[in-house]
Coordinates of C-alpha atoms in Angstrom, one line a residue:
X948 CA 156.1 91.9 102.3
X949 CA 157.0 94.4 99.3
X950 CA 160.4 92.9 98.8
X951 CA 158.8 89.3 98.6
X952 CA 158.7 87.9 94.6
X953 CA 157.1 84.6 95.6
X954 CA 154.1 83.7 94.6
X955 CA 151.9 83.5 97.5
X956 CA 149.8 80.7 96.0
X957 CA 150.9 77.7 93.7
X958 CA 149.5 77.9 90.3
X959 CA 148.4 74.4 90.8
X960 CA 146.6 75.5 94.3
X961 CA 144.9 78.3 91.9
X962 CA 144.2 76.3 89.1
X963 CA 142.1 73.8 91.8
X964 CA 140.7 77.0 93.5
X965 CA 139.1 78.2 90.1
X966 CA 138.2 74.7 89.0
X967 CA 136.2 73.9 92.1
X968 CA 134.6 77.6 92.5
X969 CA 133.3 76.8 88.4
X970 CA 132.2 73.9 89.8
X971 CA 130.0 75.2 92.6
X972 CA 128.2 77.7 90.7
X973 CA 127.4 75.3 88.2
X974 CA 125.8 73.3 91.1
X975 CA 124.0 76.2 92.3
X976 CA 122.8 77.0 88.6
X977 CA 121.4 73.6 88.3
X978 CA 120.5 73.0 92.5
X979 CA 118.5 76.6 93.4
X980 CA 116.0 76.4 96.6
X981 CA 113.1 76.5 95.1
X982 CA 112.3 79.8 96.6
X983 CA 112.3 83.0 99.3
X984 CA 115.7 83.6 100.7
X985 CA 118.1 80.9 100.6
X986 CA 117.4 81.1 96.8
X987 CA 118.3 85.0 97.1
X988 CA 121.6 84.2 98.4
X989 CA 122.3 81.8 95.7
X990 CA 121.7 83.8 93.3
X991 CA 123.6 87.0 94.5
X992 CA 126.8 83.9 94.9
X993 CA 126.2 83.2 91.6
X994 CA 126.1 87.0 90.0
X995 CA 129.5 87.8 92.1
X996 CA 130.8 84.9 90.6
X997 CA 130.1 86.1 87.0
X998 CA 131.4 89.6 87.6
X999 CA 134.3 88.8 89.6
X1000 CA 135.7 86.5 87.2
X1001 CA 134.4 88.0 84.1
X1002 CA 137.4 85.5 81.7
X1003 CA 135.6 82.2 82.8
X1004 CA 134.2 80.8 79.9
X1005 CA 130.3 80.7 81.5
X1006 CA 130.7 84.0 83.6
X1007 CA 128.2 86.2 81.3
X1008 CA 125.5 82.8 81.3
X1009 CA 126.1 83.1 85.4
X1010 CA 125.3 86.9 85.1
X1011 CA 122.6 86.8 83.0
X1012 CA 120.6 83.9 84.9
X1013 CA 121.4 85.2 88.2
X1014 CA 119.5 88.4 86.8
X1015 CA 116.6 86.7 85.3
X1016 CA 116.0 84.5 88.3
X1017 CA 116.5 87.1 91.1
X1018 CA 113.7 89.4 89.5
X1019 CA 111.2 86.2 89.6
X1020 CA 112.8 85.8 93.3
X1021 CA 111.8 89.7 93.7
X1022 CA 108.1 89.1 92.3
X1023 CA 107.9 85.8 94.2
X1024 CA 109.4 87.0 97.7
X1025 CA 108.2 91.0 97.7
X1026 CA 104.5 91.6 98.1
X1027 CA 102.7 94.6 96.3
X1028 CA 103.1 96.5 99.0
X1029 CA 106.9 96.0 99.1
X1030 CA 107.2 93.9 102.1
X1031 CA 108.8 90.5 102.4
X1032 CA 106.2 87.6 102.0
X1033 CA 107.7 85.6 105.6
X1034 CA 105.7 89.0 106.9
X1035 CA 109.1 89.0 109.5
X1036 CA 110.2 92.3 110.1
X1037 CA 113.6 91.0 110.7
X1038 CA 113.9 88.6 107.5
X1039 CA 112.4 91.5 105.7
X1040 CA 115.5 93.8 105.8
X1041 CA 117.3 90.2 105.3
X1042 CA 116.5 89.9 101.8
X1043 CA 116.3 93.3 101.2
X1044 CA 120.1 93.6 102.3
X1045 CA 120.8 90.9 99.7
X1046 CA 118.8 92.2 96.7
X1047 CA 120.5 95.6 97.8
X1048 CA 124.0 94.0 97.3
X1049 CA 123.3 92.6 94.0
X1050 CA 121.6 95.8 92.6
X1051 CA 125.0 97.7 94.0
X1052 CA 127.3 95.2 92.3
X1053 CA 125.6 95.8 88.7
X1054 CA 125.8 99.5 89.5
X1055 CA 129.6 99.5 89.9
X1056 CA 130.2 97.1 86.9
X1057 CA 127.8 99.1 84.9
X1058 CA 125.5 96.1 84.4
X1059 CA 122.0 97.7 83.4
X1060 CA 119.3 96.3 85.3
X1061 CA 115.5 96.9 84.4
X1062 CA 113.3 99.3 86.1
X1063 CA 110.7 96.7 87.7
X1064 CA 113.9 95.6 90.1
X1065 CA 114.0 99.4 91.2
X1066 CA 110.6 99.8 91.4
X1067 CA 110.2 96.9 93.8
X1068 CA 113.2 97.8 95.7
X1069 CA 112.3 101.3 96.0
X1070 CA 108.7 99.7 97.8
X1071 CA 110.6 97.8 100.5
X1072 CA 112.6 100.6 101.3
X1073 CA 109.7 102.4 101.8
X1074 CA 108.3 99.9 104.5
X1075 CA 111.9 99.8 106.2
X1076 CA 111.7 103.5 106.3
X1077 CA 108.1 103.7 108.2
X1078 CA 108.8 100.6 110.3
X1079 CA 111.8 101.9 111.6
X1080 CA 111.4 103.3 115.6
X1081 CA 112.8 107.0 116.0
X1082 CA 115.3 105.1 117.7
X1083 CA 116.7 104.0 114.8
X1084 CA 116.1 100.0 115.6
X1085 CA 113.4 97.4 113.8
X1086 CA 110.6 95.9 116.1
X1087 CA 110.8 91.9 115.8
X1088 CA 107.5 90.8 114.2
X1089 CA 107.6 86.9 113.9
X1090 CA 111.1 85.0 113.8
X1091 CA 114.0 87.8 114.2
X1092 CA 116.1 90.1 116.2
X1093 CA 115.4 94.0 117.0
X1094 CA 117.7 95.9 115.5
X1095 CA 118.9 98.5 113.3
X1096 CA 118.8 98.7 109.5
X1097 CA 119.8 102.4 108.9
X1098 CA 122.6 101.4 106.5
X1099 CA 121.0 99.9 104.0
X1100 CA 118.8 102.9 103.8
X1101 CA 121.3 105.3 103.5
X1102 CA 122.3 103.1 100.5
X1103 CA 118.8 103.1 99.4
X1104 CA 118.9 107.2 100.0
X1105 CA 122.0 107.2 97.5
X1106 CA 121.1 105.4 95.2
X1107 CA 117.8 106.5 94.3
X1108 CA 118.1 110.3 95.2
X1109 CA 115.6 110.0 97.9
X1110 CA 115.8 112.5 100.7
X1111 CA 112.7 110.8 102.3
X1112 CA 114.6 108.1 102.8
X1113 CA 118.1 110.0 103.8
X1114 CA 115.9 111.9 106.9
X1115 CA 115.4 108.4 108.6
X1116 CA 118.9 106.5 107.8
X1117 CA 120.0 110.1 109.1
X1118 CA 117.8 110.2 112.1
X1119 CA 116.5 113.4 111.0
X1120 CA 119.8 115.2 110.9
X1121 CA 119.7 115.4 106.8
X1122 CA 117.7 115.4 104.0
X1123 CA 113.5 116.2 104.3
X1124 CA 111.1 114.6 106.5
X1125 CA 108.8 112.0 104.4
X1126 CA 105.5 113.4 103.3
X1127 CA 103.5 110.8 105.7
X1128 CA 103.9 109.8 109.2
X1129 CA 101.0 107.3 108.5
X1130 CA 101.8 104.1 106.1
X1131 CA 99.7 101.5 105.5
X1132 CA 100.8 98.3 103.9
X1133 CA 97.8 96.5 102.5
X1134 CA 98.9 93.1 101.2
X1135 CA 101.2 92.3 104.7
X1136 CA 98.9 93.9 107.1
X1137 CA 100.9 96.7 108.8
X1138 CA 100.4 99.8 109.5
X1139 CA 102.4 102.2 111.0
X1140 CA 101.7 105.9 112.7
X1141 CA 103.7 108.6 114.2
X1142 CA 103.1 111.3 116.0
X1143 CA 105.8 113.8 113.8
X1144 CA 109.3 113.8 112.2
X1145 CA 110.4 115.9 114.3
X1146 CA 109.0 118.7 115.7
X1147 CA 109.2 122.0 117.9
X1148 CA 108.2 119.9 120.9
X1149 CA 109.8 117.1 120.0
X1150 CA 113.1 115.6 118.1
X1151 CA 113.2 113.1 116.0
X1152 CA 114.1 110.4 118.8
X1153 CA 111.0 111.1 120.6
X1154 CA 108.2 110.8 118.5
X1155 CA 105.6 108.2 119.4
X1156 CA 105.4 105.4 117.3
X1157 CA 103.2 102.5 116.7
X1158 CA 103.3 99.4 114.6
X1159 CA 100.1 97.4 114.1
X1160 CA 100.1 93.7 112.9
X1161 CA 96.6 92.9 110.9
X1162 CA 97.6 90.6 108.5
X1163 CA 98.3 87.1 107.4
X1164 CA 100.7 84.3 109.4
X1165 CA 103.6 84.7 106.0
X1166 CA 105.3 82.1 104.3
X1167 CA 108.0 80.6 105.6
X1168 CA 106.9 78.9 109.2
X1169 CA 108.4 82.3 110.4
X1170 CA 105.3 84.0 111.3
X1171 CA 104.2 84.3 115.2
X1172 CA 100.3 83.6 116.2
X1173 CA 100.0 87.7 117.1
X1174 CA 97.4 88.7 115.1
X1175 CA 96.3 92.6 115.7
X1176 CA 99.3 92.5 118.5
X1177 CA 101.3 95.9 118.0
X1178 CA 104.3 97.8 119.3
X1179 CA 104.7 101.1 121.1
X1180 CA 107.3 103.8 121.7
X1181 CA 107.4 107.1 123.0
X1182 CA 110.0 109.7 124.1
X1183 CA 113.5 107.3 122.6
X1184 CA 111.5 104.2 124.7
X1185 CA 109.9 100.9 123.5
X1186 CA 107.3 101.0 126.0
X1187 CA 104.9 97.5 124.7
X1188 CA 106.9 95.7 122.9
X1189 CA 106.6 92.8 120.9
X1190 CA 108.5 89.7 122.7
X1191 CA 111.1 88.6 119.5
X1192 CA 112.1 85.4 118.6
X1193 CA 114.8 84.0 121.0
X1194 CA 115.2 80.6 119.5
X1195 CA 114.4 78.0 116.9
X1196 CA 115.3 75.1 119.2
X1197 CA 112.5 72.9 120.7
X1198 CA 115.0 71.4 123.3
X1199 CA 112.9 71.2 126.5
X1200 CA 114.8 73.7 129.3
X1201 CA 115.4 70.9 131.8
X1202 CA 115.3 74.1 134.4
X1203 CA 111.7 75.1 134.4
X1204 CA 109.9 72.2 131.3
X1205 CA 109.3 75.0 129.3
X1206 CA 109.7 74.9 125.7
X1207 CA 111.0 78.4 124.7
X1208 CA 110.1 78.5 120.6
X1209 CA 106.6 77.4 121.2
X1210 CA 106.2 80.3 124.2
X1211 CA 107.9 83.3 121.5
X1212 CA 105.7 81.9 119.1
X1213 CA 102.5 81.6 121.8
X1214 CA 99.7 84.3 121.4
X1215 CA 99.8 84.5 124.8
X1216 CA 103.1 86.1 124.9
X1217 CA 102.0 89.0 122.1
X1218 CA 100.4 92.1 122.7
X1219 CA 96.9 90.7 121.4
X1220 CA 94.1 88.5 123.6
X1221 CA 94.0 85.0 123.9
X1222 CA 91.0 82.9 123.9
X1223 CA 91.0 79.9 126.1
X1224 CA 95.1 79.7 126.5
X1225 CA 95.2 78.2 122.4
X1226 CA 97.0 79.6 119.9
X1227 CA 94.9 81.7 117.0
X1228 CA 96.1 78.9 114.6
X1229 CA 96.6 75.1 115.6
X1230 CA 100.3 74.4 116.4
X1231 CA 101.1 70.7 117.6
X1232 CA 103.5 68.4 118.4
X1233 CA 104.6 66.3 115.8
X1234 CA 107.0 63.3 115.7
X1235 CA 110.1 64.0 112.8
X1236 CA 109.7 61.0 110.4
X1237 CA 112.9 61.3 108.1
X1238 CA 116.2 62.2 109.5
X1239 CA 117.2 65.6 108.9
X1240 CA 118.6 68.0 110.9
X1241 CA 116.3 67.1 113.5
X1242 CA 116.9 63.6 114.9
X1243 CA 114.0 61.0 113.5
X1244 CA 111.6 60.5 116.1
X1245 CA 112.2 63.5 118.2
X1246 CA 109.4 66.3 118.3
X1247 CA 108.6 69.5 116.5
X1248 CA 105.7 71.4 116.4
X1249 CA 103.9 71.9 113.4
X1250 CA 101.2 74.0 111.8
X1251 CA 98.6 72.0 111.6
X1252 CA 95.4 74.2 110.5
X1253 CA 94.3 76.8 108.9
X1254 CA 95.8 79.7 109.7
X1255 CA 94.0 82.9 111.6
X1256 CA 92.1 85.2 109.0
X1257 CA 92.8 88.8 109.9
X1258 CA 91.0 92.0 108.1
X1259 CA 91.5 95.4 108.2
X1260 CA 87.4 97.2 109.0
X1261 CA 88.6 100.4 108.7
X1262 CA 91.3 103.3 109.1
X1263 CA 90.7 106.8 109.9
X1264 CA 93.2 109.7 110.0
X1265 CA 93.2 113.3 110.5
X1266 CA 95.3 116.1 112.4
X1267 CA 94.2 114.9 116.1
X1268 CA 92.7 112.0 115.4
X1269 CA 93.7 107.9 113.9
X1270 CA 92.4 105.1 114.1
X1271 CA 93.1 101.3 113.1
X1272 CA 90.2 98.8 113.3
X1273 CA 91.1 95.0 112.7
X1274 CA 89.5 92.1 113.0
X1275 CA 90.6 88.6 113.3
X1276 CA 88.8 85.5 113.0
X1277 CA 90.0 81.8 114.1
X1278 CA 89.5 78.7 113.3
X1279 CA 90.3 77.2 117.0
X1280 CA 87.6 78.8 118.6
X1281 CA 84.1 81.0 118.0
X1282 CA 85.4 83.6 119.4
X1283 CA 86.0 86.9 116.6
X1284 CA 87.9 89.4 118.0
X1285 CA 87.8 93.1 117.2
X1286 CA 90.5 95.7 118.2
X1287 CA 90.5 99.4 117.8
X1288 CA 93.5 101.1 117.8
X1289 CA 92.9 105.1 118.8
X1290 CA 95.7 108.2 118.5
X1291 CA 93.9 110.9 120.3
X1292 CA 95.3 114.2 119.6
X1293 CA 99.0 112.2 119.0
X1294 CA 99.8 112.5 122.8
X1295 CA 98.0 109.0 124.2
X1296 CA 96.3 105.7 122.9
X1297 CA 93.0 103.8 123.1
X1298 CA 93.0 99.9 122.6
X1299 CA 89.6 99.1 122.6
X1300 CA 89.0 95.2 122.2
X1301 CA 85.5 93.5 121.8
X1302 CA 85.2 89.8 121.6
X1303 CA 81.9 88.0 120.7
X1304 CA 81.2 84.4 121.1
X1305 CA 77.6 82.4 120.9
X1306 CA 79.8 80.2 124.0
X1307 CA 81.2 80.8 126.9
X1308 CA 85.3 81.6 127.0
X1309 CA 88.1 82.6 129.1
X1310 CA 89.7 85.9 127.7
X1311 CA 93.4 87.5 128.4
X1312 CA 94.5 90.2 127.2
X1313 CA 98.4 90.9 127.2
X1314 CA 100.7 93.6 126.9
X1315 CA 104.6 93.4 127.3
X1316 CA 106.8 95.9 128.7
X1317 CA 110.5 96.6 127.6
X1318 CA 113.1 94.9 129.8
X1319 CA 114.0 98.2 131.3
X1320 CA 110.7 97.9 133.1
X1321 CA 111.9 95.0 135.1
X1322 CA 111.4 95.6 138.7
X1323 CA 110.1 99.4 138.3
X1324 CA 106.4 98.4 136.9
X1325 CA 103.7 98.5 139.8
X1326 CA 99.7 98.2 140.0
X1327 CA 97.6 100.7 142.1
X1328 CA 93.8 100.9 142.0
X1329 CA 93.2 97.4 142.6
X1330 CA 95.0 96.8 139.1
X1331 CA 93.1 98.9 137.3
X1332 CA 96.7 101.5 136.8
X1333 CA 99.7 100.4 136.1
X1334 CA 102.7 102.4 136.4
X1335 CA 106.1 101.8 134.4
X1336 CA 108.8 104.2 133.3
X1337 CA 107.3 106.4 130.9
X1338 CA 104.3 104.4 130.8
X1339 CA 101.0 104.6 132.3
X1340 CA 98.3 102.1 131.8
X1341 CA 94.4 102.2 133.1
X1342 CA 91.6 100.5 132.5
X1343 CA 87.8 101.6 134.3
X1344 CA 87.0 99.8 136.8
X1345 CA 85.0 96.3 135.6
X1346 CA 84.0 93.4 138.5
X1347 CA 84.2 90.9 136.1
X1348 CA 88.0 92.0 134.7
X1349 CA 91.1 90.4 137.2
X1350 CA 94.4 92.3 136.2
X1351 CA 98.2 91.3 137.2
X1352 CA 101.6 92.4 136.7
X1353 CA 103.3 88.8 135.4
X1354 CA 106.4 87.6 135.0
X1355 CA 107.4 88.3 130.7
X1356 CA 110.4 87.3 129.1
X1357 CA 111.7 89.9 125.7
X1358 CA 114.2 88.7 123.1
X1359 CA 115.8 90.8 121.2
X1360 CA 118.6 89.2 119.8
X1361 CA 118.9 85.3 119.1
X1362 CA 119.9 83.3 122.3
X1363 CA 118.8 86.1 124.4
X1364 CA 116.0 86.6 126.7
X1365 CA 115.4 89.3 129.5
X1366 CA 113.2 89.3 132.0
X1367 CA 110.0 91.8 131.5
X1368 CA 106.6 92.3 133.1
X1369 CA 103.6 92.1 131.1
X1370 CA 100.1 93.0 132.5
X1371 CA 97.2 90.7 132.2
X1372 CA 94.2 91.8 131.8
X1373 CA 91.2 88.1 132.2
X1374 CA 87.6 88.0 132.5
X1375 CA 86.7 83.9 132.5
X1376 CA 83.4 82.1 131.7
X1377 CA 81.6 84.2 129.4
X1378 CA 80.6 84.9 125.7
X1379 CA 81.2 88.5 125.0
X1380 CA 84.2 90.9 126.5
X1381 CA 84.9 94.0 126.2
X1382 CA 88.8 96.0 127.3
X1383 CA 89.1 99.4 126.7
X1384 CA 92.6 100.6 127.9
X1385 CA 94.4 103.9 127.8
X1386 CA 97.9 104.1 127.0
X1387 CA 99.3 107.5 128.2
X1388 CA 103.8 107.8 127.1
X1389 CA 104.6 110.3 129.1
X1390 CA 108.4 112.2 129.7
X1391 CA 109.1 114.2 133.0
X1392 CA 106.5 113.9 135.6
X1393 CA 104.0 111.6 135.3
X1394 CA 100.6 112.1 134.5
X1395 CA 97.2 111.3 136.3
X1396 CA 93.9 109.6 134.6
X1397 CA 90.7 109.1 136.0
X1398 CA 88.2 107.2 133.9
X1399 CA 84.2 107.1 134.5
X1400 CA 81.3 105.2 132.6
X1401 CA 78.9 107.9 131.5
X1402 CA 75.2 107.0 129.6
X1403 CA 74.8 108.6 126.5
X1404 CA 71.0 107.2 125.9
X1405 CA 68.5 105.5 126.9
X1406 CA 68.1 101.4 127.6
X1407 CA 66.0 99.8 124.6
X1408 CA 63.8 96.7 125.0
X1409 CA 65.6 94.3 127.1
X1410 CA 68.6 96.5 126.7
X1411 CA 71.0 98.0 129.1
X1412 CA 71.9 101.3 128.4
X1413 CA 74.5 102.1 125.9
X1414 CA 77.5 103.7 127.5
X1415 CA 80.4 105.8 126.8
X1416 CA 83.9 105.9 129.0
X1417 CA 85.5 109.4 129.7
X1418 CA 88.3 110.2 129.9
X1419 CA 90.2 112.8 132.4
X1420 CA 93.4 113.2 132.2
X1421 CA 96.1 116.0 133.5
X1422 CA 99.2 115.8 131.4
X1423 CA 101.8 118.4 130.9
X1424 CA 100.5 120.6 133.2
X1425 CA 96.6 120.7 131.3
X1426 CA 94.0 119.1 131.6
X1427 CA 91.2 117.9 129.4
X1428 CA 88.3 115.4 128.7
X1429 CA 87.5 113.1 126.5
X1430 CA 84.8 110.5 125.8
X1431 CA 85.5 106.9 123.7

C-alpha cells in the first residue's frame, strides 16, 4: 500500500538475494553448455545480470563476456544462410527469440553491439519471414510445435526498418510485400515458394504455400528422418502437413505398444517415401548406461549411423512455372530417391518421385492431411483420387501401385496428438518406382482431373516407349491441359 513505510524485504534477505544471484552468474561464467541453445540462454542470464545491476563490482566483466561469447554462439548456432543449425523450424525461432532479447536489452541501455550480430540476425529473420504460412503460424520441421512467431518479427520490422519484414508480422495489412515469394536456403536445405503476397484474386491469407525439406538431419538429435518431405497450404488451410513432434518420451503407451517419439520421428509418418518400412538413417534401441535423467538400464533410441545425404539437382523459377528437384541418398538401403517438386501456373502441384535400386524393394509413399480432414477424406477411382476439404489428390492409374486412406496422427503442440488421415501410396517387390501425383488446393467447388499416359516417341532397343502423363483438369470454371 502507498501509506505503507515498511520495508517489504529485510536488508539481510536482500543482502543474501544479491550475494547468491553474484554467485550464480559467476557459476554460469565459469559452467557454460558447451554450445547451441542452452548456452544462448545462459548467456542472455548473464548479460541481464550485468545491466540490471550495473553497481556489482563484476557487472561490466558479465556484460562484456556475455557479448563476446553470444556472437561465437551466433557463428556457431546460425548457418550462412541464417537458419538455426538443429535445422528445427520450431527451435529456430527459439534462439532467435533469445538473441532477439539480448540485442533489445543493449539497445535500451545503449550498449553498442557490432554489425556482424545484426547482420546474422537480420538472415534469420529473413528465413522466419519466408517460412511463415499466410496463416501466420510455423510448420514443425523436426522436434517442435506449429505455431506462430509474428512478434518477434514485428520486433525485427522495428528494429531494422524493414518493411519486408513488417508486411508478414502484419499479415499484409502494413508495410510492402518482400521482393521474392521464392527463398532458398542453401546450407539448411529449405526452400520455400508462394504463389503471391497478396493479390487481386487472392489475400494475403490465401496464398499457396510450400515448404520443401532437402537438407541435412541438424545438430542437436532434434532432426526427424523426412528428407525431401514438404508442407502444403492453400486458401488459410494446411492441406499436407508435416506430422510435429508430440513427445520426447520413449515410455511405451501400454494402450496400443506403440512408442510415440520413435513414430513422429519415423519416415514413415513424413510426407517423403519409405523404403522397406526403415528409417533413411539407422535409429536403434539402446540400453542408458549412466544414470541420468533417464533411469540406467532403461531404453532410448539412438542414432546409430550415418546420417541420410540429401542434395539439391536443381531449382527452376519463372512466372508460371517452379520447380525443386532433390535427391537423397541412404545409407540403410540401395535405394536413391529423387523427388520433383512442380508449381504449374501457381494454381496446382506435381510431386513426381523416382526411386532406383540394382534390388528389389518395397516403396510407400506418404502424405498427411490436417486434422480437420478427419472423417471428411474419401478415395474414388479405385484409390487413384482422393478427396479432402480443399484438397484433391490423383494419381494415373498404375496395376502395380495399391493406395489407402490410413489412419495418421498430427501434433501440433507438445503432448498433443489428433487424429488425421494420410494416403499411402505402395508398389512392393521391385527395383525401380515411379509416383507422379497431382496436388490440386482448391476453394468453392471442387475441381475435376482426369489423367492419361500419352507416348511422346518411339521404343528404342529393348526399350519401352518413353511416356509422358497429361494432365486435364477443369478448375474455376476453365479448363486446360497439360503434359508432365
Amino acid at each position: 500500500p502507498a501509506h505503507d513505510t515498511h520495508a517489504l524485504i529485510s536488508a539481510d534477505f536482500h543482502r543474501r538475494l544479491l550475494n547468491s544471484l553474484h554467485g550464480q552468474v559467476e557459476y554460469l561464467c565459469e559452467n557454460l553448455t558447451p554450445k547451441r541453445n542452452h548456452r544462448t540462454l545462459e548467456l542472455y542470464a548473464i548479460f541481464l545480470a550485468g545491466v540490471v545491476f550495473p553497481e556489482m563490482r563484476r557487472a561490466a566483466y558479465w556484460r562484456e563476456f556475455a557479448l563476446e561469447q553470444t556472437l561465437e554462439n551466433m557463428a556457431g548456432d546460425l548457418l550462412a544462410d541464417g537458419v538455426h543449425c538443429e535445422q528445427s523450424t520450431d527451435y529456430h525461432h527459439l534462439v532467435l527469440k533469445n538473441y532477439l532479447n539480448f540485442r533489445r536489452l543493449a539497445d535500451l541501455n545503449d550498449i553498442a553491439v557490432p554489425p556482424v550480430m545484426d547482420a546474422a540476425l537480420q538472415r534469420a529473420l529473413e528465413f522466419s519471414l519466408h517460412v511463415h504460412k499466410p496463416d501466420g503460424i510455423v510448420p514443425s520441421f523436426s522436434d517442435g510445435d506449429a505455431r506462430s512467431f509474428l512478434d518477434l518479427l514485428r520486433y525485427g520490422a522495428e528494429l531494422y526498418r524493414r518493411d519486408d519484414i513488417l508486411y508478414v508480422a502484419t499479415g499484409g495489412a502494413q508495410g510492402t510485400p518482400p521482393l521474392q515469394r521464392v527463398a532458398h536456403f542453401a546450407h539448411s536445405g529449405y526452400s520455400v515458394i508462394r504463389s503471391d503476397w497478396g493479390s487481386d484474386a487472392t489475400t494475403y491469407a490465401e496464398a499457396q504455400h510450400l515448404v520443401f525439406d532437402c537438407g541435412p538431419l541438424g545438430e542437436g538429435n532434434h532432426g526427424h528422418f523426412d528428407a525431401l518431405s514438404f508442407e502444403l497450404a492453400a486458401y488459410g488451410r494446411s492441406l499436407v502437413v508435416d506430422p510435429g513432434r508430440y513427445t520426447y518420451s520413449e515410455a511405451v503407451d501400454p494402450k496400443d505398444g506403440t512408442n510415440w517419439r520413435v513414430h513422429f520421428r519415423s519416415t514413415a509418418a513424413h510426407n517423403t517415401v519409405c523404403v522397406d518400412g526403415k528409417q533413411q538413417t539407422r535409429y536403434v534401441p539402446k540400453a542408458v548406461k549412466e544414470a541420468s535423467r533417464h533411469a540406467h538400464g532403461s531404453v532410448r533410441h539412438k542414432i546409430s549411423g550415418p546420417a541420410a545425404e540429401t542434395q539439391l539437382l536443381e531449382r527452376c523459377h519463372s512466372a508460371h512455372f517452379d520447380l525443386l528437384h532433390g535427391q537423397v541418398l541412404s545409407h540403410e538401403y540401395d535405394a536413391i530417391h529423387q523427388r520433383c517438386i512442380v508449381f504449374i501456373d501457381r494454381r496446382y502441384w506435381i510431386i513426381s518421385d523416382s526411386l532406383r535400386a540394382p534390388t528389389q524393394h518395397d516403396y510407400t509413399l506418404n502424405f498427411q492431411l490436417g486434422a480437420h480432414a478427419q472423417g471428411k477424406a474419401d478415395l474414388s477411382h479405385h484409390g487413384l483420387r482422393l478427396h479432402s476439404p480443399g484438397l484433391l489428390i490423383a494419381q494415373p492409374a498404375c496395376a502395380a501401385i495399391k493406395n489407402t486412406l490410413a489412419a495418421g496422427w498430427v501434433s501440433p503442440r507438445y503432448g498433443e496428438k489428433h487424429p488425421a488421415p494420410a494416403w499411402r501410396s505402395s508398389i512392393y517387390k521391385t527395383c525401380d518406382a515411379d509416383f507422379d501425383t497431382i496436388l490440386l488446393p482448391w476453394r468453392g467447388l471442387e475441381p475435376s482431373v482426369r489423367l492419361d499416359e500419352v507416348a511422346v516417341g518411339s521404343a528404342g532397343t529393348n526399350e519401352a516407349a518413353p511416356k509422358a502423363l497429361r494432365i486435364t483438369l477443369q478448375l474455376d470454371g476453365e479448363q486446360f491441359t497439360d503434359c508432365w
